[in-house]
């Protein structure tokens, strides 16, 4: 099976613009979650989608939104970009809903806001 | 309070030596899962090892073992016989169940491990 695919790999935007990131999970995985990673902050949970429904959302402003399509592919959108949004955005998928179910991560999208 | 605490921002280890990366966690749940992930410079997070809260024995996966001390709420990762390819960021994570039957994963801020030849 192909792994989790995130596109694009790199993005450079300016303040005030908006951006859309894409994530294709492993075939058959219905759960997709998004994380923001910045130096010194680790991974901060953004949101999780399961079968096109948002199940959980982290403590991020409303500028951060997402959606999931019927084929489980997910997109994340950030509007009105700020300098502090510069980060590595990671997408992860998983197969089952058990406590021992590991997450499969993509290589991330590195977003730079100038 | 931080759910996952990793107090070592950076660690050095000599090749072929063992190294322990520290992780403490905070939860009031009885049922939870603990994970370690590795992130090389390429950016992709790679699963290393899992320990369930009810598992009585420490988990092992090849050169990786998890030193689980439930009473102290610690889940340290031990890497034996370090290799140059082990140089990476290492993240401790905890999965808890929450209302609605769903689960939430919380990550620590990571430890950067550098293996010296």
PDB file of C-alpha atoms in Angstrom:
ATOM      1  CA  UNK A   1       0.000   0.000   0.000  1.00  0.00           C
ATOM      2  CA  UNK A   2       1.090   3.526  -0.653  1.00  0.00           C
ATOM      3  CA  UNK A   3       1.815   5.601   2.430  1.00  0.00           C
ATOM      4  CA  UNK A   4       0.226   8.855   3.518  1.00  0.00           C
ATOM      5  CA  UNK A   5       0.771  11.480   0.847  1.00  0.00           C
ATOM      6  CA  UNK A   6       0.872  15.185   1.561  1.00  0.00           C
ATOM      7  CA  UNK A   7       1.050  17.901  -1.039  1.00  0.00           C
ATOM      8  CA  UNK A   8       2.684  20.241  -1.589  1.00  0.00           C
ATOM      9  CA  UNK A   9       5.942  19.507   0.199  1.00  0.00           C
ATOM     10  CA  UNK A  10       6.868  23.175   0.537  1.00  0.00           C
ATOM     11  CA  UNK A  11       4.855  26.385   0.432  1.00  0.00           C
ATOM     12  CA  UNK A  12       5.833  30.014   0.710  1.00  0.00           C
ATOM     13  CA  UNK A  13       3.072  32.525   1.324  1.00  0.00           C
ATOM     14  CA  UNK A  14       2.772  36.091   2.539  1.00  0.00           C
ATOM     15  CA  UNK A  15       0.790  37.422   5.458  1.00  0.00           C
ATOM     16  CA  UNK A  16      -2.900  37.751   4.783  1.00  0.00           C
ATOM     17  CA  UNK A  17      -3.015  35.084   2.105  1.00  0.00           C
ATOM     18  CA  UNK A  18      -4.774  31.780   2.476  1.00  0.00           C
ATOM     19  CA  UNK A  19      -3.451  28.300   1.859  1.00  0.00           C
ATOM     20  CA  UNK A  20      -4.837  24.807   1.294  1.00  0.00           C
ATOM     21  CA  UNK A  21      -2.913  21.676   2.144  1.00  0.00           C
ATOM     22  CA  UNK A  22      -3.848  18.212   0.962  1.00  0.00           C
ATOM     23  CA  UNK A  23      -3.529  14.777   2.539  1.00  0.00           C
ATOM     24  CA  UNK A  24      -4.283  11.370   1.052  1.00  0.00           C
ATOM     25  CA  UNK A  25      -4.396   8.653   3.721  1.00  0.00           C
ATOM     26  CA  UNK A  26      -3.397   5.049   3.327  1.00  0.00           C
ATOM     27  CA  UNK A  27      -5.975   3.186   1.309  1.00  0.00           C
ATOM     28  CA  UNK A  28      -8.726   1.928   3.597  1.00  0.00           C
ATOM     29  CA  UNK A  29      -7.968   4.318   6.445  1.00  0.00           C
ATOM     30  CA  UNK A  30     -10.969   6.473   7.273  1.00  0.00           C
ATOM     31  CA  UNK A  31      -9.458   8.580  10.029  1.00  0.00           C
ATOM     32  CA  UNK A  32      -7.275  11.557   9.182  1.00  0.00           C
ATOM     33  CA  UNK A  33      -5.800  13.924  11.736  1.00  0.00           C
ATOM     34  CA  UNK A  34      -3.721  17.069  11.314  1.00  0.00           C
ATOM     35  CA  UNK A  35      -0.906  18.403  13.470  1.00  0.00           C
ATOM     36  CA  UNK A  36       1.112  21.604  13.498  1.00  0.00           C
ATOM     37  CA  UNK A  37       4.763  21.190  14.395  1.00  0.00           C
ATOM     38  CA  UNK A  38       6.972  24.095  15.406  1.00  0.00           C
ATOM     39  CA  UNK A  39      10.406  24.050  17.083  1.00  0.00           C
ATOM     40  CA  UNK A  40      10.031  23.865  20.840  1.00  0.00           C
ATOM     41  CA  UNK A  41       6.273  23.196  20.697  1.00  0.00           C
ATOM     42  CA  UNK A  42       6.239  19.644  19.469  1.00  0.00           C
ATOM     43  CA  UNK A  43       3.135  18.516  17.651  1.00  0.00           C
ATOM     44  CA  UNK A  44      -0.039  20.437  18.337  1.00  0.00           C
ATOM     45  CA  UNK A  45      -3.286  18.720  17.414  1.00  0.00           C
ATOM     46  CA  UNK A  46      -5.420  20.613  14.918  1.00  0.00           C
ATOM     47  CA  UNK A  47      -8.359  18.347  14.125  1.00  0.00           C
ATOM     48  CA  UNK A  48      -9.426  14.845  13.239  1.00  0.00           C
ATOM     49  CA  UNK A  49     -11.838  13.675  10.584  1.00  0.00           C
ATOM     50  CA  UNK A  50     -13.541  10.335  10.289  1.00  0.00           C
ATOM     51  CA  UNK A  51     -15.856   9.435   7.426  1.00  0.00           C
ATOM     52  CA  UNK A  52     -16.189  13.091   6.390  1.00  0.00           C
ATOM     53  CA  UNK A  53     -17.090  14.277   9.909  1.00  0.00           C
ATOM     54  CA  UNK A  54     -14.904  16.347  12.180  1.00  0.00           C
ATOM     55  CA  UNK A  55     -14.667  14.437  15.453  1.00  0.00           C
ATOM     56  CA  UNK A  56     -12.329  16.564  17.450  1.00  0.00           C
ATOM     57  CA  UNK A  57     -10.683  19.951  17.216  1.00  0.00           C
ATOM     58  CA  UNK A  58      -7.645  21.385  18.954  1.00  0.00           C
ATOM     59  CA  UNK A  59      -7.185  24.874  20.370  1.00  0.00           C
ATOM     60  CA  UNK A  60      -6.583  26.762  17.168  1.00  0.00           C
ATOM     61  CA  UNK A  61      -8.405  29.858  15.898  1.00  0.00           C
ATOM     62  CA  UNK A  62     -11.193  29.612  13.381  1.00  0.00           C
ATOM     63  CA  UNK A  63      -8.766  30.573  10.610  1.00  0.00           C
ATOM     64  CA  UNK A  64      -7.787  26.914  10.615  1.00  0.00           C
ATOM     65  CA  UNK A  65     -10.363  24.665   9.018  1.00  0.00           C
ATOM     66  CA  UNK A  66     -10.496  21.356   7.300  1.00  0.00           C
ATOM     67  CA  UNK A  67     -12.660  18.881   5.523  1.00  0.00           C
ATOM     68  CA  UNK A  68     -12.653  15.285   4.429  1.00  0.00           C
ATOM     69  CA  UNK A  69     -14.003  13.887   1.203  1.00  0.00           C
ATOM     70  CA  UNK A  70     -15.823  10.644   0.551  1.00  0.00           C
ATOM     71  CA  UNK A  71     -12.578   8.986  -0.599  1.00  0.00           C
ATOM     72  CA  UNK A  72     -11.050   9.914   2.824  1.00  0.00           C
ATOM     73  CA  UNK A  73      -8.713  12.492   1.316  1.00  0.00           C
ATOM     74  CA  UNK A  74      -8.523  15.543   3.527  1.00  0.00           C
ATOM     75  CA  UNK A  75      -7.717  19.190   3.053  1.00  0.00           C
ATOM     76  CA  UNK A  76      -6.677  21.772   5.586  1.00  0.00           C
ATOM     77  CA  UNK A  77      -7.180  25.473   4.979  1.00  0.00           C
ATOM     78  CA  UNK A  78      -5.622  28.402   6.759  1.00  0.00           C
ATOM     79  CA  UNK A  79      -7.025  31.825   5.980  1.00  0.00           C
ATOM     80  CA  UNK A  80      -5.488  35.225   6.662  1.00  0.00           C
ATOM     81  CA  UNK A  81      -2.042  33.798   7.258  1.00  0.00           C
ATOM     82  CA  UNK A  82       0.107  35.142  10.075  1.00  0.00           C
ATOM     83  CA  UNK A  83       3.854  34.890  10.550  1.00  0.00           C
ATOM     84  CA  UNK A  84       3.268  32.493  13.457  1.00  0.00           C
ATOM     85  CA  UNK A  85       1.585  30.016  11.145  1.00  0.00           C
ATOM     86  CA  UNK A  86       4.974  29.091   9.717  1.00  0.00           C
ATOM     87  CA  UNK A  87       5.339  25.431  10.632  1.00  0.00           C
ATOM     88  CA  UNK A  88       5.492  21.869   9.431  1.00  0.00           C
ATOM     89  CA  UNK A  89       1.956  20.565   9.009  1.00  0.00           C
ATOM     90  CA  UNK A  90       1.678  16.826   9.410  1.00  0.00           C
ATOM     91  CA  UNK A  91      -1.188  14.605   8.441  1.00  0.00           C
ATOM     92  CA  UNK A  92      -1.734  11.163   9.922  1.00  0.00           C
ATOM     93  CA  UNK A  93      -4.138   8.351   9.221  1.00  0.00           C
ATOM     94  CA  UNK A  94      -5.115   5.271  11.136  1.00  0.00           C
ATOM     95  CA  UNK A  95      -7.049   2.128  10.493  1.00  0.00           C
ATOM     96  CA  UNK A  96      -8.931   1.223  13.619  1.00  0.00           C
ATOM     97  CA  UNK A  97     -10.212   2.846  16.777  1.00  0.00           C
ATOM     98  CA  UNK A  98      -8.218   0.961  19.349  1.00  0.00           C
ATOM     99  CA  UNK A  99      -5.859   2.406  21.928  1.00  0.00           C
ATOM    100  CA  UNK A 100      -2.903   0.559  20.437  1.00  0.00           C
ATOM    101  CA  UNK A 101      -3.540   1.677  16.889  1.00  0.00           C
ATOM    102  CA  UNK A 102      -0.520   3.552  15.611  1.00  0.00           C
ATOM    103  CA  UNK A 103      -0.653   6.614  13.435  1.00  0.00           C
ATOM    104  CA  UNK A 104       0.818   6.630   9.948  1.00  0.00           C
ATOM    105  CA  UNK A 105       2.258  10.019   9.061  1.00  0.00           C
ATOM    106  CA  UNK A 106       2.994  11.776   5.839  1.00  0.00           C
ATOM    107  CA  UNK A 107       6.204  13.697   5.257  1.00  0.00           C
ATOM    108  CA  UNK A 108       4.427  16.965   5.949  1.00  0.00           C
ATOM    109  CA  UNK A 109       4.021  20.309   4.267  1.00  0.00           C
ATOM    110  CA  UNK A 110       6.531  22.943   5.294  1.00  0.00           C
ATOM    111  CA  UNK A 111       4.734  26.292   5.264  1.00  0.00           C
ATOM    112  CA  UNK A 112       6.683  29.526   5.424  1.00  0.00           C
ATOM    113  CA  UNK A 113       4.793  32.777   5.891  1.00  0.00           C
ATOM    114  CA  UNK A 114       6.726  35.917   4.958  1.00  0.00           C
TER     115      UNK A 114
ATOM    116  CA  UNK B   1      -0.192  20.731  33.278  1.00  0.00           C
ATOM    117  CA  UNK B   2       1.623  19.164  30.382  1.00  0.00           C
ATOM    118  CA  UNK B   3       0.209  15.813  29.400  1.00  0.00           C
ATOM    119  CA  UNK B   4       3.533  14.562  28.068  1.00  0.00           C
ATOM    120  CA  UNK B   5       6.858  15.854  29.353  1.00  0.00           C
ATOM    121  CA  UNK B   6      10.174  15.266  27.662  1.00  0.00           C
ATOM    122  CA  UNK B   7      12.872  17.051  29.633  1.00  0.00           C
ATOM    123  CA  UNK B   8      15.851  16.367  27.384  1.00  0.00           C
ATOM    124  CA  UNK B   9      15.937  18.793  24.456  1.00  0.00           C
ATOM    125  CA  UNK B  10      19.072  17.128  23.094  1.00  0.00           C
ATOM    126  CA  UNK B  11      21.105  14.023  23.747  1.00  0.00           C
ATOM    127  CA  UNK B  12      24.409  12.688  22.454  1.00  0.00           C
ATOM    128  CA  UNK B  13      25.377   9.026  22.414  1.00  0.00           C
ATOM    129  CA  UNK B  14      28.396   7.173  21.131  1.00  0.00           C
ATOM    130  CA  UNK B  15      27.767   4.715  18.353  1.00  0.00           C
ATOM    131  CA  UNK B  16      27.082   1.180  19.657  1.00  0.00           C
ATOM    132  CA  UNK B  17      26.214   2.493  23.130  1.00  0.00           C
ATOM    133  CA  UNK B  18      22.753   2.409  24.712  1.00  0.00           C
ATOM    134  CA  UNK B  19      20.761   5.560  25.386  1.00  0.00           C
ATOM    135  CA  UNK B  20      17.615   6.320  27.398  1.00  0.00           C
ATOM    136  CA  UNK B  21      15.181   9.036  26.394  1.00  0.00           C
ATOM    137  CA  UNK B  22      12.914  10.208  29.191  1.00  0.00           C
ATOM    138  CA  UNK B  23       9.162  10.652  29.078  1.00  0.00           C
ATOM    139  CA  UNK B  24       6.655  11.295  31.830  1.00  0.00           C
ATOM    140  CA  UNK B  25       2.930  11.588  31.346  1.00  0.00           C
ATOM    141  CA  UNK B  26      -0.098  12.828  33.172  1.00  0.00           C
ATOM    142  CA  UNK B  27      -3.518  11.233  32.988  1.00  0.00           C
ATOM    143  CA  UNK B  28      -6.329  10.254  35.307  1.00  0.00           C
ATOM    144  CA  UNK B  29      -7.523   7.527  32.954  1.00  0.00           C
ATOM    145  CA  UNK B  30      -6.931   3.893  33.768  1.00  0.00           C
ATOM    146  CA  UNK B  31      -6.820   2.871  30.138  1.00  0.00           C
ATOM    147  CA  UNK B  32      -4.377   4.610  27.847  1.00  0.00           C
ATOM    148  CA  UNK B  33      -1.634   3.888  25.352  1.00  0.00           C
ATOM    149  CA  UNK B  34       1.910   5.195  25.130  1.00  0.00           C
ATOM    150  CA  UNK B  35       3.889   5.510  21.917  1.00  0.00           C
ATOM    151  CA  UNK B  36       7.287   6.551  20.732  1.00  0.00           C
ATOM    152  CA  UNK B  37       7.839   7.981  17.268  1.00  0.00           C
ATOM    153  CA  UNK B  38      11.033   8.861  15.448  1.00  0.00           C
ATOM    154  CA  UNK B  39      11.306  11.811  13.092  1.00  0.00           C
ATOM    155  CA  UNK B  40      14.402  11.903  10.871  1.00  0.00           C
ATOM    156  CA  UNK B  41      15.359  15.055   9.022  1.00  0.00           C
ATOM    157  CA  UNK B  42      13.073  14.030   6.152  1.00  0.00           C
ATOM    158  CA  UNK B  43      10.129  14.978   8.362  1.00  0.00           C
ATOM    159  CA  UNK B  44       8.075  11.789   8.346  1.00  0.00           C
ATOM    160  CA  UNK B  45       7.128  10.431  11.759  1.00  0.00           C
ATOM    161  CA  UNK B  46       7.913   6.739  12.152  1.00  0.00           C
ATOM    162  CA  UNK B  47       6.263   4.529  14.770  1.00  0.00           C
ATOM    163  CA  UNK B  48       8.757   2.755  17.031  1.00  0.00           C
ATOM    164  CA  UNK B  49       7.027   1.118  19.965  1.00  0.00           C
ATOM    165  CA  UNK B  50       3.763   0.909  21.906  1.00  0.00           C
ATOM    166  CA  UNK B  51       2.927   0.207  25.560  1.00  0.00           C
ATOM    167  CA  UNK B  52      -0.576  -0.267  26.880  1.00  0.00           C
ATOM    168  CA  UNK B  53      -1.455   0.847  30.375  1.00  0.00           C
ATOM    169  CA  UNK B  54      -2.515  -2.657  31.313  1.00  0.00           C
ATOM    170  CA  UNK B  55       0.521  -4.362  29.848  1.00  0.00           C
ATOM    171  CA  UNK B  56       2.532  -5.849  32.657  1.00  0.00           C
ATOM    172  CA  UNK B  57       5.668  -6.432  30.651  1.00  0.00           C
ATOM    173  CA  UNK B  58       7.774  -3.742  29.076  1.00  0.00           C
ATOM    174  CA  UNK B  59       7.356  -3.542  25.316  1.00  0.00           C
ATOM    175  CA  UNK B  60      10.271  -4.394  23.059  1.00  0.00           C
ATOM    176  CA  UNK B  61      10.746  -3.948  19.306  1.00  0.00           C
ATOM    177  CA  UNK B  62      14.171  -4.982  18.113  1.00  0.00           C
ATOM    178  CA  UNK B  63      16.700  -2.523  19.532  1.00  0.00           C
ATOM    179  CA  UNK B  64      13.940  -0.452  21.132  1.00  0.00           C
ATOM    180  CA  UNK B  65      12.456  -1.114  24.520  1.00  0.00           C
ATOM    181  CA  UNK B  66      10.092   0.898  26.644  1.00  0.00           C
ATOM    182  CA  UNK B  67      10.813   1.144  30.357  1.00  0.00           C
ATOM    183  CA  UNK B  68       7.281   1.495  31.706  1.00  0.00           C
ATOM    184  CA  UNK B  69       6.911   2.535  35.344  1.00  0.00           C
ATOM    185  CA  UNK B  70       3.209   3.059  35.866  1.00  0.00           C
ATOM    186  CA  UNK B  71       3.324   4.330  39.433  1.00  0.00           C
ATOM    187  CA  UNK B  72       5.843   6.980  38.453  1.00  0.00           C
ATOM    188  CA  UNK B  73       3.986   7.675  35.192  1.00  0.00           C
ATOM    189  CA  UNK B  74       7.092   7.312  33.137  1.00  0.00           C
ATOM    190  CA  UNK B  75       7.630   5.633  29.778  1.00  0.00           C
ATOM    191  CA  UNK B  76      11.281   5.944  28.877  1.00  0.00           C
ATOM    192  CA  UNK B  77      12.599   4.737  25.535  1.00  0.00           C
ATOM    193  CA  UNK B  78      15.787   2.706  25.574  1.00  0.00           C
ATOM    194  CA  UNK B  79      17.746   2.314  22.355  1.00  0.00           C
ATOM    195  CA  UNK B  80      20.428  -0.342  22.517  1.00  0.00           C
ATOM    196  CA  UNK B  81      23.517  -0.472  20.300  1.00  0.00           C
ATOM    197  CA  UNK B  82      22.966   2.987  18.800  1.00  0.00           C
ATOM    198  CA  UNK B  83      23.543   3.434  15.090  1.00  0.00           C
ATOM    199  CA  UNK B  84      24.281   6.566  13.087  1.00  0.00           C
ATOM    200  CA  UNK B  85      20.848   6.239  11.500  1.00  0.00           C
ATOM    201  CA  UNK B  86      19.261   6.682  14.921  1.00  0.00           C
ATOM    202  CA  UNK B  87      20.094  10.388  14.819  1.00  0.00           C
ATOM    203  CA  UNK B  88      16.667  12.021  14.769  1.00  0.00           C
ATOM    204  CA  UNK B  89      13.968  13.681  16.856  1.00  0.00           C
ATOM    205  CA  UNK B  90      12.110  11.331  19.161  1.00  0.00           C
ATOM    206  CA  UNK B  91       8.589  11.996  20.358  1.00  0.00           C
ATOM    207  CA  UNK B  92       6.695  10.404  23.195  1.00  0.00           C
ATOM    208  CA  UNK B  93       2.914  10.335  22.795  1.00  0.00           C
ATOM    209  CA  UNK B  94      -0.126   9.232  24.746  1.00  0.00           C
ATOM    210  CA  UNK B  95      -3.512   8.146  23.506  1.00  0.00           C
ATOM    211  CA  UNK B  96      -6.487   8.555  25.801  1.00  0.00           C
ATOM    212  CA  UNK B  97     -10.129   7.821  25.304  1.00  0.00           C
ATOM    213  CA  UNK B  98     -12.550  10.678  25.762  1.00  0.00           C
ATOM    214  CA  UNK B  99     -16.288  11.188  25.703  1.00  0.00           C
ATOM    215  CA  UNK B 100     -18.060   9.773  22.715  1.00  0.00           C
ATOM    216  CA  UNK B 101     -15.743   6.809  22.510  1.00  0.00           C
ATOM    217  CA  UNK B 102     -13.151   8.691  20.496  1.00  0.00           C
ATOM    218  CA  UNK B 103      -9.487   8.976  21.242  1.00  0.00           C
ATOM    219  CA  UNK B 104      -7.018  11.785  21.451  1.00  0.00           C
ATOM    220  CA  UNK B 105      -3.273  11.647  20.972  1.00  0.00           C
ATOM    221  CA  UNK B 106      -0.974  14.103  22.753  1.00  0.00           C
ATOM    222  CA  UNK B 107       2.684  14.488  21.860  1.00  0.00           C
ATOM    223  CA  UNK B 108       5.659  15.734  23.844  1.00  0.00           C
ATOM    224  CA  UNK B 109       8.002  18.387  22.467  1.00  0.00           C
ATOM    225  CA  UNK B 110      10.591  15.832  21.515  1.00  0.00           C
ATOM    226  CA  UNK B 111      14.232  14.979  22.167  1.00  0.00           C
ATOM    227  CA  UNK B 112      16.899  15.416  19.526  1.00  0.00           C
ATOM    228  CA  UNK B 113      19.286  12.481  19.567  1.00  0.00           C
ATOM    229  CA  UNK B 114      22.648  12.666  17.873  1.00  0.00           C
ATOM    230  CA  UNK B 115      24.758   9.553  17.494  1.00  0.00           C
ATOM    231  CA  UNK B 116      28.492  10.207  17.405  1.00  0.00           C
ATOM    232  CA  UNK B 117      30.764   7.892  15.385  1.00  0.00           C
TER     233      UNK B 117
END
